Coordinates of N, CA, C and O in Angstrom, one line a residue:
X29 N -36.3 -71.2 -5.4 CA -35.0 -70.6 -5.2 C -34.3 -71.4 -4.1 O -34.8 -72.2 -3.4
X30 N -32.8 -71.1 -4.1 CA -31.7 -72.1 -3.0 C -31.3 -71.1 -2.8 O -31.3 -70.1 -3.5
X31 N -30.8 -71.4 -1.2 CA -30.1 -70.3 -1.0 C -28.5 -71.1 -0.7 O -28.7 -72.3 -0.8
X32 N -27.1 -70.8 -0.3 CA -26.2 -71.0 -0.4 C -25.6 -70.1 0.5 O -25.6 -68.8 0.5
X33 N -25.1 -71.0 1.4 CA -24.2 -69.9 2.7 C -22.3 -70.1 2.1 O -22.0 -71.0 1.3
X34 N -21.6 -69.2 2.6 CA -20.3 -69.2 2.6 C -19.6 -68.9 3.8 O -20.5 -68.5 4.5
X35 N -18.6 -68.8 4.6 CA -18.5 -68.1 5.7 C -16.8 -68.6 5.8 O -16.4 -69.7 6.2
X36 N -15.7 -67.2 5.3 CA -14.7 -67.7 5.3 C -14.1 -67.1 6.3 O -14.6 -66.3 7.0
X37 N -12.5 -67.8 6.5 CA -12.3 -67.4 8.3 C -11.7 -66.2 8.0 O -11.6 -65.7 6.8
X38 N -11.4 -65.5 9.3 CA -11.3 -64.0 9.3 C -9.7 -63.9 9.1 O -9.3 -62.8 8.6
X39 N -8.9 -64.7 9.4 CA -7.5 -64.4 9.4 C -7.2 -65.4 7.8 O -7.2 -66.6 7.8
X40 N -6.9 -64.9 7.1 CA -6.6 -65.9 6.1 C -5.5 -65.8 5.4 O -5.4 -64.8 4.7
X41 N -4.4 -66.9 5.3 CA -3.6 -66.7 4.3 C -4.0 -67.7 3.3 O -4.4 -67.2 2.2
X42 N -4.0 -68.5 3.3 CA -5.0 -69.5 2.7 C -6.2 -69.7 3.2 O -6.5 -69.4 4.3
X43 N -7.1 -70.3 2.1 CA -8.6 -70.2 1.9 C -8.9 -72.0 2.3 O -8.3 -72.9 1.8
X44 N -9.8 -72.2 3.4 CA -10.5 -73.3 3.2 C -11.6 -73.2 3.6 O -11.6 -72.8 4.8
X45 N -13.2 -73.7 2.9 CA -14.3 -73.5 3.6 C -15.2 -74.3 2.7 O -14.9 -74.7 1.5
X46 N -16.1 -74.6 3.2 CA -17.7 -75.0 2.8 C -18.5 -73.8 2.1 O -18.2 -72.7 2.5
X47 N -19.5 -74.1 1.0 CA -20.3 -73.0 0.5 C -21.6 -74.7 1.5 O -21.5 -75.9 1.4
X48 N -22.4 -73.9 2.1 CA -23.7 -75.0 2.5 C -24.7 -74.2 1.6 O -24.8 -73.2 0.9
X49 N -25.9 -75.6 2.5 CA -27.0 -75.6 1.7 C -27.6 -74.5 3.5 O -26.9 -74.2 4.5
X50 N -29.2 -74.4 3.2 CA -30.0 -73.7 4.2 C -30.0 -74.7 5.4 O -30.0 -74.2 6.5
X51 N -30.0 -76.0 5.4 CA -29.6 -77.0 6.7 C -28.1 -77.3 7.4 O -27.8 -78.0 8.4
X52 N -27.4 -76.7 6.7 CA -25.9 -76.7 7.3 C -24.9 -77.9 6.1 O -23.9 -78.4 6.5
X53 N -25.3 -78.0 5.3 CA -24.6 -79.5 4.6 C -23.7 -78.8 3.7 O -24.1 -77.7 3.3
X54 N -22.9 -79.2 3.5 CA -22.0 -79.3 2.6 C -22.4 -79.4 0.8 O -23.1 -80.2 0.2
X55 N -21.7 -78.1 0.3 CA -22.5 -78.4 -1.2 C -21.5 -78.9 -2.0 O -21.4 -79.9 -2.6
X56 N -20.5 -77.5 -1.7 CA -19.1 -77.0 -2.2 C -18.1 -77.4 -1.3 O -18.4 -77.7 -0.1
X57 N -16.7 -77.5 -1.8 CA -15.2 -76.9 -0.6 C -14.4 -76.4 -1.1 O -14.1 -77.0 -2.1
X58 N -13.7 -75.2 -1.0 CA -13.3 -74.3 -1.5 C -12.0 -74.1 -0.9 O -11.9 -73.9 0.4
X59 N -10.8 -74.2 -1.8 CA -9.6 -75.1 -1.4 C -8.9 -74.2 -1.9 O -8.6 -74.5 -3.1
X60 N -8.2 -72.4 -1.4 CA -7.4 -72.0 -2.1 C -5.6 -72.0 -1.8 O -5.3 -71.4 -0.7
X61 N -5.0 -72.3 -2.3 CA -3.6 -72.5 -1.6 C -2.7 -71.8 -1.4 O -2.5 -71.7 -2.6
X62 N -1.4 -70.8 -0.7 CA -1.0 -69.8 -0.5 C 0.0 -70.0 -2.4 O 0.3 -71.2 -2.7
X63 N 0.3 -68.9 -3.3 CA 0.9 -68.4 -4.4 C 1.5 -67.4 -4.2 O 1.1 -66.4 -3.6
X64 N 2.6 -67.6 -4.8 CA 3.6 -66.2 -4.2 C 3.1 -65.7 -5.5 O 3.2 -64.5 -5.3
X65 N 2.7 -65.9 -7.0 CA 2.5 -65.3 -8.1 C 1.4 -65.8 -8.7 O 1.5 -66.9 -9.3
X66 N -0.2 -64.8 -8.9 CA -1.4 -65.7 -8.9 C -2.0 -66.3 -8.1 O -1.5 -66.7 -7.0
X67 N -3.4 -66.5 -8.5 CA -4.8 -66.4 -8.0 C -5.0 -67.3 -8.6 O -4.9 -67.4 -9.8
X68 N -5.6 -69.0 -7.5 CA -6.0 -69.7 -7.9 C -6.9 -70.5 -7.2 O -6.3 -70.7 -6.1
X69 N -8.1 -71.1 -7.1 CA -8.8 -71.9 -6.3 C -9.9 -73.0 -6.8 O -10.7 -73.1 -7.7
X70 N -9.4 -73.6 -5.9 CA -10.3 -75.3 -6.1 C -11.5 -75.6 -5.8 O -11.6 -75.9 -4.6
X71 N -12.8 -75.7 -6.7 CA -14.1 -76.0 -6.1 C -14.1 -77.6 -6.1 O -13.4 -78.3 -6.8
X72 N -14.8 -78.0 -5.2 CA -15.4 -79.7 -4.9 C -15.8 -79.8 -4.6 O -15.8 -79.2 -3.5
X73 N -17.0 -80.8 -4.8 CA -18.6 -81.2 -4.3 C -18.4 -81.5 -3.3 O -17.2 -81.6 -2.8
X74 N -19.9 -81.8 -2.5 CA -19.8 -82.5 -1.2 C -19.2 -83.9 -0.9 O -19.2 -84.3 0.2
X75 N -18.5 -84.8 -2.3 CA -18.2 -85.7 -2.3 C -16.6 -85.6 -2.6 O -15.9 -86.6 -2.7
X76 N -16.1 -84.4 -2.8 CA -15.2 -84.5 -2.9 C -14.5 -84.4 -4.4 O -13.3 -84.7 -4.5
X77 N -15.1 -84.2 -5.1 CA -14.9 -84.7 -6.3 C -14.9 -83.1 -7.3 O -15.8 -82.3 -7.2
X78 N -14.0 -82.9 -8.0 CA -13.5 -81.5 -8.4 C -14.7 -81.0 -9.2 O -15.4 -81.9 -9.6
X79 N -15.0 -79.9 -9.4 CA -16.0 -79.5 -9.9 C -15.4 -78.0 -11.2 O -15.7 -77.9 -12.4
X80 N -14.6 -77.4 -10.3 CA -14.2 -76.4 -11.5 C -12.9 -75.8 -10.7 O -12.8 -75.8 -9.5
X81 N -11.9 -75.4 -11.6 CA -10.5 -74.2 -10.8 C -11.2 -73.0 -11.4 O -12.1 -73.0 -12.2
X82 N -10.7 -71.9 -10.7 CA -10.9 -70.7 -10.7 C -9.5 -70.2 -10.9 O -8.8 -70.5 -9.9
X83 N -8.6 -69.1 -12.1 CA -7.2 -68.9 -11.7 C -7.6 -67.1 -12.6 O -8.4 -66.8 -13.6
X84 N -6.8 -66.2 -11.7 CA -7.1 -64.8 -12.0 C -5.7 -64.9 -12.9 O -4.6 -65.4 -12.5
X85 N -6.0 -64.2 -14.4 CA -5.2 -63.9 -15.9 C -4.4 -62.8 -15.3 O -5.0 -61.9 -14.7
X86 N -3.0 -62.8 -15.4 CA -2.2 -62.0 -14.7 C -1.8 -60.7 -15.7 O -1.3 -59.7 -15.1
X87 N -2.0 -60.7 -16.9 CA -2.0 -60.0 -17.8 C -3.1 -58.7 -18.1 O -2.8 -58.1 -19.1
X88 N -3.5 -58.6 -17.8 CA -4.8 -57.8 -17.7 C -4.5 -56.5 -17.0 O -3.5 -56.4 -16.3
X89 N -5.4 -55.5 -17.3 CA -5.5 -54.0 -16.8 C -6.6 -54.3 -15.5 O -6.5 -54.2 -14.3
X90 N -7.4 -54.6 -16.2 CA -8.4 -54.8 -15.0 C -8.5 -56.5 -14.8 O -8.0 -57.2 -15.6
X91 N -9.4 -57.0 -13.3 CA -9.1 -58.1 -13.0 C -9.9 -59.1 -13.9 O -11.1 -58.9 -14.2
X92 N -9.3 -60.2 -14.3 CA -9.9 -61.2 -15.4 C -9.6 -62.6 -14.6 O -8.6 -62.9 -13.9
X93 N -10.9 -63.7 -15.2 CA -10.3 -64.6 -14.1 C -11.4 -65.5 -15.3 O -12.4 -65.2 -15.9
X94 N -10.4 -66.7 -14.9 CA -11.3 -68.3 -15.9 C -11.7 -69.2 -15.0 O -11.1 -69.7 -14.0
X95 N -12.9 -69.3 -15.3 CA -13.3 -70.7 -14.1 C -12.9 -71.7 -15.5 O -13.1 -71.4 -16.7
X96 N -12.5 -72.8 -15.1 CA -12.4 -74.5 -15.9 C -13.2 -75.3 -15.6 O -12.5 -76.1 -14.9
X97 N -14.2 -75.7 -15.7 CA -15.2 -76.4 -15.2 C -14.3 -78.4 -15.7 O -13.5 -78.7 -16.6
X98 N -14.8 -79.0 -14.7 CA -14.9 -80.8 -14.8 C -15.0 -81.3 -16.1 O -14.2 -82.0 -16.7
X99 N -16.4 -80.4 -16.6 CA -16.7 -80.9 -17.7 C -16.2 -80.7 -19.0 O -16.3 -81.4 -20.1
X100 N -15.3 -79.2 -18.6 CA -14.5 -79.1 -20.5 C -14.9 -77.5 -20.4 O -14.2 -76.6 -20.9
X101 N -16.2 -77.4 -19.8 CA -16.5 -75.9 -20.0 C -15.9 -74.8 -19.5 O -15.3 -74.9 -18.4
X102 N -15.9 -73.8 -20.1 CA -15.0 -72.7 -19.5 C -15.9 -71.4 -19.5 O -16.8 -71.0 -20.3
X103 N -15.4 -70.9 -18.3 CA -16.3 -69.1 -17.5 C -15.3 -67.9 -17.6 O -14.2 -67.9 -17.1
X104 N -15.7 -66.9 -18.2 CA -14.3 -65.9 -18.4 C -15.1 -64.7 -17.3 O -16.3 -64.6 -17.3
X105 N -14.5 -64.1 -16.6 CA -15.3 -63.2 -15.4 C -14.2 -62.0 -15.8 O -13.0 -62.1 -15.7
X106 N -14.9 -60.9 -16.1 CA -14.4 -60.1 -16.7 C -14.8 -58.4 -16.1 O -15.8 -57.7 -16.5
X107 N -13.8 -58.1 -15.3 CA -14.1 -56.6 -14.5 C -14.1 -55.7 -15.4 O -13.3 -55.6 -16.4
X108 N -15.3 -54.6 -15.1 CA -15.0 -53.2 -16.0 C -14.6 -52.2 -15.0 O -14.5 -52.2 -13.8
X109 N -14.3 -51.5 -15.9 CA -13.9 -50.1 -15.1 C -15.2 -49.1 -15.0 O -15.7 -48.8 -16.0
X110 N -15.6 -48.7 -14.2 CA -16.9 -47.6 -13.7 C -16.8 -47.5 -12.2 O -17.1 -48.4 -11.4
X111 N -16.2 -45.6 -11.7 CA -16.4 -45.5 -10.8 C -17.2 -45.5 -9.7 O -16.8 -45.2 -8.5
X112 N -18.8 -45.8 -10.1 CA -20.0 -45.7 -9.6 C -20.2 -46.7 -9.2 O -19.9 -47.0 -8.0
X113 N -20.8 -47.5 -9.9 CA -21.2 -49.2 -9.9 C -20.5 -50.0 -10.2 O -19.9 -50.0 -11.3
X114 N -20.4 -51.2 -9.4 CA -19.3 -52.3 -10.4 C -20.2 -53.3 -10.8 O -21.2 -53.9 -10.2
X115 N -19.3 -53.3 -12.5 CA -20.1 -54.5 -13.1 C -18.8 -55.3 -13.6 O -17.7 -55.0 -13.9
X116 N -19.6 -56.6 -13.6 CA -18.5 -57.3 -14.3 C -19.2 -58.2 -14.9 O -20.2 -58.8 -14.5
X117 N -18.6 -58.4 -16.3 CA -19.0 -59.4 -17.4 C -19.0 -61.0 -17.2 O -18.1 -61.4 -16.6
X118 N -19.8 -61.9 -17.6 CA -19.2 -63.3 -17.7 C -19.6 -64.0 -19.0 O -20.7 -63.9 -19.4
X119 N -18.7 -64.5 -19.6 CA -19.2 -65.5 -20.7 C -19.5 -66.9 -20.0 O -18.7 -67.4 -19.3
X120 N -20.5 -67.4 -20.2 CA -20.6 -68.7 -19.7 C -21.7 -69.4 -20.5 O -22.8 -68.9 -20.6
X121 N -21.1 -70.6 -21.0 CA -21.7 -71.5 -22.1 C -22.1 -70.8 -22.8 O -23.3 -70.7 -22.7
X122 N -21.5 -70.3 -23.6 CA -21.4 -69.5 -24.8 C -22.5 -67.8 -24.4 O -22.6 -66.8 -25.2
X123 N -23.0 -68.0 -23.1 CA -23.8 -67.3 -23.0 C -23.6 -65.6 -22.1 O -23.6 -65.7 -20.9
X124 N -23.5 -64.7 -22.5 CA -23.4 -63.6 -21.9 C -24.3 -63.1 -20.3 O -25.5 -62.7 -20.3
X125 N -23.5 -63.2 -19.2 CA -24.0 -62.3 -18.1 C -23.3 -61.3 -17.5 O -22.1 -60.9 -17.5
X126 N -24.4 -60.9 -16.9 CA -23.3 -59.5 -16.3 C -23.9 -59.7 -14.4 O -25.0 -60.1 -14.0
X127 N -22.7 -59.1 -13.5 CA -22.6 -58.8 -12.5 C -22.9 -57.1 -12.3 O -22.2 -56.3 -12.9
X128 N -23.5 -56.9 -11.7 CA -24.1 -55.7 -10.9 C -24.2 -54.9 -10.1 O -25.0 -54.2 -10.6
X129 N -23.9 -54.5 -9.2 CA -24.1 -54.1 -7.9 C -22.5 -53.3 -7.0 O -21.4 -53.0 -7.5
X130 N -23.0 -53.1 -5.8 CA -22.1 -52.2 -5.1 C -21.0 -52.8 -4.2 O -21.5 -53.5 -3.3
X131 N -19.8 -52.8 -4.2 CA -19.0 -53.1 -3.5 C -19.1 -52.6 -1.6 O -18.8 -53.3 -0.6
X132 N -19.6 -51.7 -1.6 CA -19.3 -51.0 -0.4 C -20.7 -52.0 0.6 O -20.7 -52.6 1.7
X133 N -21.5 -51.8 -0.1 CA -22.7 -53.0 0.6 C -22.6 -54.4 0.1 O -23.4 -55.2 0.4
X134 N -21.4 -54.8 -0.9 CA -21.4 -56.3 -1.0 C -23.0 -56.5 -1.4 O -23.7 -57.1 -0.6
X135 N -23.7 -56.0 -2.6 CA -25.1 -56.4 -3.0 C -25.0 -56.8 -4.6 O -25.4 -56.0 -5.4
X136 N -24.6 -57.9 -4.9 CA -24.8 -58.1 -6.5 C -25.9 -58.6 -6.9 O -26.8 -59.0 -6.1
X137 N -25.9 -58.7 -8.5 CA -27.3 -59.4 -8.8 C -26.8 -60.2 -10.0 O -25.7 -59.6 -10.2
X138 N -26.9 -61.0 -10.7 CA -26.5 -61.7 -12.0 C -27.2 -62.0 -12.7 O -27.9 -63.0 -12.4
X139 N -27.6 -61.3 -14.3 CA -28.4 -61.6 -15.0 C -28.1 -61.9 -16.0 O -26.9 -61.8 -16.5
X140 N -29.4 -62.5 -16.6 CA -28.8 -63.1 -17.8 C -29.2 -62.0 -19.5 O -29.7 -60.9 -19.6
X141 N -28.8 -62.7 -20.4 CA -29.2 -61.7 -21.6 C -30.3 -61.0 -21.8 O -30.5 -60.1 -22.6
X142 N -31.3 -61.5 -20.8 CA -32.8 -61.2 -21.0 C -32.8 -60.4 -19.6 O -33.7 -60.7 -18.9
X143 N -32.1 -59.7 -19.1 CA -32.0 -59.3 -18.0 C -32.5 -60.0 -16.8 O -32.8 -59.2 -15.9
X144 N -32.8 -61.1 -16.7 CA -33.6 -61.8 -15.8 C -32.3 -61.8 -14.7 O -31.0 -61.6 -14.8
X145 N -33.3 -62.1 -13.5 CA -31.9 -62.4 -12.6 C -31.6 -63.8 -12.5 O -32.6 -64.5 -12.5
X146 N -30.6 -64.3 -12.5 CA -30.3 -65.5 -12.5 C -29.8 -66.3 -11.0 O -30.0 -67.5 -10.8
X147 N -29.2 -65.2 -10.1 CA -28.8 -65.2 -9.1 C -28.5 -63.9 -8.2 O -28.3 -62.8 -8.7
X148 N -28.4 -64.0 -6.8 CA -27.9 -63.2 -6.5 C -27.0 -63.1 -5.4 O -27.4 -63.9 -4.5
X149 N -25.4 -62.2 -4.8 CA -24.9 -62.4 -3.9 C -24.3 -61.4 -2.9 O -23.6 -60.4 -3.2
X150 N -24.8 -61.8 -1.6 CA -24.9 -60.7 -0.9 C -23.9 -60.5 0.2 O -23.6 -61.7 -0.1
X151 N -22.8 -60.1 1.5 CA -22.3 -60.2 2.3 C -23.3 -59.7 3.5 O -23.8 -58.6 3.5
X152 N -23.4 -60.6 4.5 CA -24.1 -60.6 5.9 C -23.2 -59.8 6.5 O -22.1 -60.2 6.7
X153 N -23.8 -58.2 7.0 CA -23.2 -57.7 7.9 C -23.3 -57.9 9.3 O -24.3 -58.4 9.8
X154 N -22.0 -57.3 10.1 CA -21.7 -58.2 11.3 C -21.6 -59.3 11.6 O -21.7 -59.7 12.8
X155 N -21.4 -60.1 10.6 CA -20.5 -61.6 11.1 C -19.3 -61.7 11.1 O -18.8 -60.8 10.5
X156 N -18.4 -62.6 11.7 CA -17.2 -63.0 12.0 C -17.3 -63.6 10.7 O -18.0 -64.4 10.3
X157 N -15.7 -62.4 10.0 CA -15.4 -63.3 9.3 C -16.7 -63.0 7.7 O -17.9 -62.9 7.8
X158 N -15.9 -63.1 6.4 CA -17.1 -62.6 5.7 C -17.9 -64.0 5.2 O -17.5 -64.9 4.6
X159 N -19.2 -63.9 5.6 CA -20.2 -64.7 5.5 C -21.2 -64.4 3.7 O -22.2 -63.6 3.4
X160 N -20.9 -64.9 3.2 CA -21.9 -65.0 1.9 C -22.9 -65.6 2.0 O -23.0 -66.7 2.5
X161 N -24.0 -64.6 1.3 CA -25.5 -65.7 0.7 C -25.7 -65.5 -1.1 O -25.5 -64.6 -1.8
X162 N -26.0 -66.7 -1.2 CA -25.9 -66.7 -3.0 C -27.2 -67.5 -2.6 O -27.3 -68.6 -2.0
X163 N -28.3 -66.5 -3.3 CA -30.0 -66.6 -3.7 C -29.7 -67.2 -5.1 O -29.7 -66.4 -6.1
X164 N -29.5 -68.4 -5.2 CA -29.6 -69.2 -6.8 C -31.2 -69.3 -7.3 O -32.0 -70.0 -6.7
X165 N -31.5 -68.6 -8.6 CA -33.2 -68.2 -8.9 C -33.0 -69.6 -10.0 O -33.8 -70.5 -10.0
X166 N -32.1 -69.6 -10.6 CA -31.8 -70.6 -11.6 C -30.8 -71.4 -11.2 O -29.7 -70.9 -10.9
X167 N -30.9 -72.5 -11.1 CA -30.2 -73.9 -11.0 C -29.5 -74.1 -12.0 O -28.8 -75.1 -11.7
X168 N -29.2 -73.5 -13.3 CA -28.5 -74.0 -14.1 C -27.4 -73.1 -14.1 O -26.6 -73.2 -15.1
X169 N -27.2 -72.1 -13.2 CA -26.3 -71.3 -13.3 C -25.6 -71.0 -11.7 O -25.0 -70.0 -11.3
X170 N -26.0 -72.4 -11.0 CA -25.6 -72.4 -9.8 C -24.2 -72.0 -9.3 O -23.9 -71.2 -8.4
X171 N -22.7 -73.4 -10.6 CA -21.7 -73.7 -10.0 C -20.8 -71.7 -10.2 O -20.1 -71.0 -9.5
X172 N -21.7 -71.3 -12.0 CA -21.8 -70.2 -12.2 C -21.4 -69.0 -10.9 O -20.4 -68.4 -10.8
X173 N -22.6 -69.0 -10.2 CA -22.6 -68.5 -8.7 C -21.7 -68.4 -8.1 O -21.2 -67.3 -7.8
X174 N -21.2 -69.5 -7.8 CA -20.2 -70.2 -6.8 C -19.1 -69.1 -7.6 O -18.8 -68.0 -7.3
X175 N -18.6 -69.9 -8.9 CA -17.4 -68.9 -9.5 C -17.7 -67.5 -9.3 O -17.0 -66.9 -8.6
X176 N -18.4 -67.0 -9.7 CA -18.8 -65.3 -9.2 C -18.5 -65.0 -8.1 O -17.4 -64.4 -8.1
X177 N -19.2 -65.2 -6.9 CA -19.0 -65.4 -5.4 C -17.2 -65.2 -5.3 O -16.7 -64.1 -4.9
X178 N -16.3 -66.2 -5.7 CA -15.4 -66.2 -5.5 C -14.3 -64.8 -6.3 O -13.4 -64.2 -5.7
X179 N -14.6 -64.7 -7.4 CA -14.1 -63.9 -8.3 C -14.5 -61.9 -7.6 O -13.9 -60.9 -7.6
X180 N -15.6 -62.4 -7.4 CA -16.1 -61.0 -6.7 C -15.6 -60.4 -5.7 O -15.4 -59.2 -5.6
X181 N -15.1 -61.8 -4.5 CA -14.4 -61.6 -3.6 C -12.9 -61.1 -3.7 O -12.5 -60.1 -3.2
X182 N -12.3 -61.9 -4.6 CA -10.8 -61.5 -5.1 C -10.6 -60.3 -5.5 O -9.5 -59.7 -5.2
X183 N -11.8 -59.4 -6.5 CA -11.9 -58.3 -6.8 C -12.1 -57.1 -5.7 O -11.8 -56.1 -6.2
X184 N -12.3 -57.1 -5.1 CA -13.1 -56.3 -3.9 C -11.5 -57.0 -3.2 O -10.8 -56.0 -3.5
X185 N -10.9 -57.8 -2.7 CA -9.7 -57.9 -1.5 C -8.9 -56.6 -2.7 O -8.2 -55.6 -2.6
X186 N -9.3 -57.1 -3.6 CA -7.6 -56.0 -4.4 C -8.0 -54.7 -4.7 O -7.4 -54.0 -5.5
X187 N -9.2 -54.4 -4.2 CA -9.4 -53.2 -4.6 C -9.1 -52.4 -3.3 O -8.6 -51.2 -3.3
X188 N -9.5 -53.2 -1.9 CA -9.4 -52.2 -0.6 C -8.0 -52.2 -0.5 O -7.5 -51.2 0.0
X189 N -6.8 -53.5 -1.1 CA -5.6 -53.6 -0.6 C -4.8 -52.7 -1.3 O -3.6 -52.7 -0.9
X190 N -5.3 -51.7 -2.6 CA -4.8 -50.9 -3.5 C -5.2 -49.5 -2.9 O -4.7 -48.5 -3.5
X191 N -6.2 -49.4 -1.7 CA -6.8 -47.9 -1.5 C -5.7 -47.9 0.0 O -5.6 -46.9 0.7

């Protein structure tokens, strides 16, 4: 298993930060830029080098968002509606997962069709500033993670900013 830190600043109108590894390095950078209309952000490796956009579908009832990956592939992250638990859907490489877990403790889990967990992502209470850990079980569904992480976050600011 990897684990993956996040830790974005507390005042933010734009987004900039590192996702690290467990020694402090650089994995990700996460580049989102102020939009007066839309939701959009930039992943890139430790070298700098684009990895996937993330942009939230303005059209929608509930929140919908496409990762574009480098490679050609595409992630559709897809909120449901349930007042108890939130789950949210992902298609990714052709493959169905779902998101899990509770907003108010920041505890998800991501599994795949076989219910296996694939990942999981959590918010560290009492840090400055919200701090993410993403427990990657599967490596093939890492950058996956990363877009989750992000999309989760977006969902959850617009849900407190509507209460």
């Amino acid at each position: 298993m990897k684990t993956l830190y996040a830790k974005q600043k507390v005042f933010k109108i734009e987004d900039h930060y590192a996702v690290t590894d467990a020694r402090g390095e650089a994995v990700y950078y996460i580049d989102q830029h102020i939009k007066f209309f839309g939701y959009e952000v930039h992943v890139s490796d430790r070298d700098r080098t684009p990895v996937f956009t993330i942009r939230q579908e303005m059209l929608h009832f509930l929140p919908t968002f496409r990762a574009i990956f480098d490679t050609g592939e595409e992630m559709e992250v897809k909120a449901r509606f349930n007042p108890i638990k939130k789950k949210i859907d992902i298609i990714y490489e052709g493959k169905a997962l779902l998101i899990s877990g509770d907003i108010w403790s920041w505890d998800f889990a991501i599994t795949d069709e076989q219910r296996r967990e694939v990942a999981s992502i959590t918010r560290k209470i009492l840090a400055w500033g919200d701090t993410f850990v993403l427990d990657i079980v599967d490596d093939a569904y890492q950058d996956a993670a990363v877009a989750a992480m992000i999309a989760i976050d977006r969902i959850v600011d617009l849900e407190q900013s509507s209460n």
